[in-house]
mmCIF file of C-alpha atoms in Angstrom:
data_model
loop_
_atom_site.group_PDB
_atom_site.id
_atom_site.type_symbol
_atom_site.label_atom_id
_atom_site.label_comp_id
_atom_site.label_asym_id
_atom_site.label_seq_id
_atom_site.Cartn_x
_atom_site.Cartn_y
_atom_site.Cartn_z
ATOM 1 C CA UNK A 238 14.418 -21.559 0.102
ATOM 2 C CA UNK A 239 16.869 -18.759 0.871
ATOM 3 C CA UNK A 240 19.019 -18.690 4.027
ATOM 4 C CA UNK A 241 16.481 -16.457 5.720
ATOM 5 C CA UNK A 242 13.307 -18.055 4.537
ATOM 6 C CA UNK A 243 10.488 -16.728 2.454
ATOM 7 C CA UNK A 244 8.436 -13.667 3.266
ATOM 8 C CA UNK A 245 4.685 -13.772 2.776
ATOM 9 C CA UNK A 246 2.808 -10.482 2.358
ATOM 10 C CA UNK A 247 -0.965 -10.224 2.420
ATOM 11 C CA UNK A 248 -1.794 -6.928 0.718
ATOM 12 C CA UNK A 249 -5.346 -6.136 1.690
ATOM 13 C CA UNK A 250 -7.723 -3.368 0.712
ATOM 14 C CA UNK A 251 -7.884 -2.238 4.345
ATOM 15 C CA UNK A 252 -4.758 -3.680 5.998
ATOM 16 C CA UNK A 253 -1.477 -5.285 5.010
ATOM 17 C CA UNK A 254 0.508 -7.764 7.062
ATOM 18 C CA UNK A 255 3.423 -10.126 6.617
ATOM 19 C CA UNK A 256 4.940 -13.321 7.980
ATOM 20 C CA UNK A 257 8.048 -15.299 7.283
ATOM 21 C CA UNK A 258 9.010 -18.895 7.763
ATOM 22 C CA UNK A 259 12.550 -19.467 8.913
ATOM 23 C CA UNK A 260 14.753 -22.382 7.879
ATOM 24 C CA UNK A 261 13.488 -24.395 10.861
ATOM 25 C CA UNK A 262 9.915 -23.985 9.634
ATOM 26 C CA UNK A 263 8.939 -21.575 12.407
ATOM 27 C CA UNK A 264 6.444 -18.860 11.527
ATOM 28 C CA UNK A 265 7.160 -15.243 12.510
ATOM 29 C CA UNK A 266 4.671 -12.391 12.311
ATOM 30 C CA UNK A 267 6.102 -9.043 11.248
ATOM 31 C CA UNK A 268 5.367 -6.427 13.922
ATOM 32 C CA UNK A 269 4.132 -3.100 12.591
ATOM 33 C CA UNK A 270 4.083 -1.457 16.026
ATOM 34 C CA UNK A 271 4.356 -2.569 19.648
ATOM 35 C CA UNK A 272 0.673 -3.477 19.635
ATOM 36 C CA UNK A 273 -0.113 -4.525 16.089
ATOM 37 C CA UNK A 274 0.805 -6.854 13.266
ATOM 38 C CA UNK A 275 -1.534 -5.120 10.791
ATOM 39 C CA UNK A 276 -0.547 -2.018 8.854
ATOM 40 C CA UNK A 277 -3.320 0.094 7.327
ATOM 41 C CA UNK A 278 -3.072 0.052 3.517
ATOM 42 C CA UNK A 279 -3.106 3.851 3.427
ATOM 43 C CA UNK A 280 -0.600 6.283 1.916
ATOM 44 C CA UNK A 281 -0.528 10.004 2.732
ATOM 45 C CA UNK A 282 1.485 12.232 0.418
ATOM 46 C CA UNK A 283 3.087 15.239 2.098
ATOM 47 C CA UNK A 284 4.331 16.206 -1.364
ATOM 48 C CA UNK A 285 4.673 14.408 -4.697
ATOM 49 C CA UNK A 286 7.673 12.368 -3.537
ATOM 50 C CA UNK A 287 7.369 12.436 0.260
ATOM 51 C CA UNK A 288 4.852 10.055 1.741
ATOM 52 C CA UNK A 289 3.915 8.156 4.893
ATOM 53 C CA UNK A 290 2.384 4.675 4.978
ATOM 54 C CA UNK A 291 0.277 3.019 7.672
ATOM 55 C CA UNK A 292 -1.398 4.250 10.848
ATOM 56 C CA UNK A 293 -0.021 7.791 10.627
ATOM 57 C CA UNK A 294 -1.278 8.017 7.047
ATOM 58 C CA UNK A 295 -4.708 6.736 8.102
ATOM 59 C CA UNK A 296 -4.992 9.634 10.572
ATOM 60 C CA UNK A 297 -4.726 12.025 7.619
ATOM 61 C CA UNK A 298 -7.969 10.767 6.025
ATOM 62 C CA UNK A 299 -9.789 13.391 8.106
ATOM 63 C CA UNK A 300 -7.148 16.147 8.145
ATOM 64 C CA UNK A 301 -5.893 15.960 4.540
ATOM 65 C CA UNK A 302 -8.267 13.705 2.566
ATOM 66 C CA UNK A 303 -7.297 14.923 -0.906
ATOM 67 C CA UNK A 304 -3.713 13.715 -0.396
ATOM 68 C CA UNK A 305 -4.539 10.477 1.419
ATOM 69 C CA UNK A 306 -5.049 7.302 -0.622
ATOM 70 C CA UNK A 307 -6.897 4.289 0.766
ATOM 71 C CA UNK A 308 -8.853 1.507 -0.911
ATOM 72 C CA UNK A 309 -6.800 1.830 -4.110
ATOM 73 C CA UNK A 310 -6.537 -1.949 -4.413
ATOM 74 C CA UNK A 311 -10.079 -1.986 -5.825
ATOM 75 C CA UNK A 312 -8.864 -0.081 -8.892
ATOM 76 C CA UNK A 313 -5.678 -2.017 -9.709
ATOM 77 C CA UNK A 314 -5.869 -3.642 -13.139
ATOM 78 C CA UNK A 315 -9.107 -1.895 -14.085
ATOM 79 C CA UNK A 316 -9.678 0.497 -16.949
ATOM 80 C CA UNK A 317 -10.634 3.974 -15.782
ATOM 81 C CA UNK A 318 -13.630 4.007 -18.109
ATOM 82 C CA UNK A 319 -14.948 0.652 -16.843
ATOM 83 C CA UNK A 320 -18.378 0.549 -15.225
ATOM 84 C CA UNK A 321 -16.887 -0.507 -11.894
ATOM 85 C CA UNK A 322 -14.494 2.441 -11.722
ATOM 86 C CA UNK A 323 -17.109 4.957 -12.819
ATOM 87 C CA UNK A 324 -19.546 3.687 -10.163
ATOM 88 C CA UNK A 325 -16.969 3.650 -7.359
ATOM 89 C CA UNK A 326 -14.452 6.424 -8.053
ATOM 90 C CA UNK A 327 -16.243 8.919 -5.807
ATOM 91 C CA UNK A 328 -15.743 6.647 -2.785
ATOM 92 C CA UNK A 329 -12.131 7.787 -2.549
ATOM 93 C CA UNK A 330 -11.286 11.013 -0.769
ATOM 94 C CA UNK A 331 -8.613 11.836 -3.351
ATOM 95 C CA UNK A 332 -9.174 12.396 -7.069
ATOM 96 C CA UNK A 333 -9.084 9.234 -9.162
ATOM 97 C CA UNK A 334 -8.032 9.935 -12.738
ATOM 98 C CA UNK A 335 -7.209 8.189 -15.997
ATOM 99 C CA UNK A 336 -3.649 7.326 -16.949
ATOM 100 C CA UNK A 337 -2.438 7.577 -20.554
ATOM 101 C CA UNK A 338 -2.559 3.775 -20.621
ATOM 102 C CA UNK A 339 -6.270 3.853 -19.726
ATOM 103 C CA UNK A 340 -5.658 2.555 -16.201
ATOM 104 C CA UNK A 341 -6.275 4.330 -12.894
ATOM 105 C CA UNK A 342 -4.179 6.819 -11.008
ATOM 106 C CA UNK A 343 -4.667 9.487 -8.369
ATOM 107 C CA UNK A 344 -4.010 13.205 -8.644
ATOM 108 C CA UNK A 345 -1.836 14.277 -5.719
ATOM 109 C CA UNK A 346 -0.236 17.716 -5.430
ATOM 110 C CA UNK A 347 -0.957 18.351 -9.138
ATOM 111 C CA UNK A 348 0.777 15.130 -10.204
ATOM 112 C CA UNK A 349 -0.792 11.885 -11.368
ATOM 113 C CA UNK A 350 0.462 8.829 -9.517
ATOM 114 C CA UNK A 351 -0.412 5.398 -10.946
ATOM 115 C CA UNK A 352 -2.422 3.169 -8.607
ATOM 116 C CA UNK A 353 0.336 0.564 -8.889
ATOM 117 C CA UNK A 354 2.869 3.051 -7.490
ATOM 118 C CA UNK A 355 0.649 3.728 -4.477
ATOM 119 C CA UNK A 356 0.442 -0.020 -3.860
ATOM 120 C CA UNK A 357 4.204 -0.284 -4.259
ATOM 121 C CA UNK A 358 4.701 2.208 -1.399
ATOM 122 C CA UNK A 359 2.607 0.012 0.908
ATOM 123 C CA UNK A 360 4.384 -3.207 -0.050
ATOM 124 C CA UNK A 361 7.780 -1.525 0.195
ATOM 125 C CA UNK A 362 7.002 -0.342 3.748
ATOM 126 C CA UNK A 363 5.926 -3.788 4.991
ATOM 127 C CA UNK A 364 9.075 -5.246 3.389
ATOM 128 C CA UNK A 365 11.219 -2.709 5.281
ATOM 129 C CA UNK A 366 9.521 -3.699 8.538
ATOM 130 C CA UNK A 367 10.063 -7.394 7.770
ATOM 131 C CA UNK A 368 13.754 -6.845 7.012
ATOM 132 C CA UNK A 369 14.202 -5.091 10.362
ATOM 133 C CA UNK A 370 12.252 -7.759 12.259
ATOM 134 C CA UNK A 371 14.224 -10.612 10.685
ATOM 135 C CA UNK A 372 17.558 -8.798 10.809
ATOM 136 C CA UNK A 373 18.253 -9.564 7.148
ATOM 137 C CA UNK A 374 16.979 -8.534 3.724
ATOM 138 C CA UNK A 375 14.441 -10.831 2.112
ATOM 139 C CA UNK A 376 15.089 -11.788 -1.496
ATOM 140 C CA UNK A 377 12.055 -14.048 -1.943
ATOM 141 C CA UNK A 378 8.437 -13.183 -1.347
ATOM 142 C CA UNK A 379 4.966 -14.554 -1.901
ATOM 143 C CA UNK A 380 2.390 -11.798 -2.312
ATOM 144 C CA UNK A 381 -1.316 -12.384 -1.912
ATOM 145 C CA UNK A 382 -3.955 -9.818 -2.552
#
């Protein structure tokens, strides 16, 4: 185990949260806000490379649905042409599209963003929050989905 401990991230379809265990074996929840330990697994793209993750992004589902991505976890690792994707792609408010690799991506501001990149933004944000809460940078992580 590292000096800090190991971070555990639960990446969920709806919410993401994290905990870490310190060297003494004490469990610490990562605060997302003053009132919550759960961060919505939602990403809102202001532009192709400017985005917001979490509660503020979730508010954009109504105001800017075509640039707000939620529920993308369901499409990770699936072929765009699979029966599951074809049956469920219209559930998203943004446009789901096929990547050159045959996987799934979303069209945002005329650019195609792989589903894995959207997920990365969510995981990266919870990691940033964990680093601040712990006062150090985590180098080890267990990710559950």
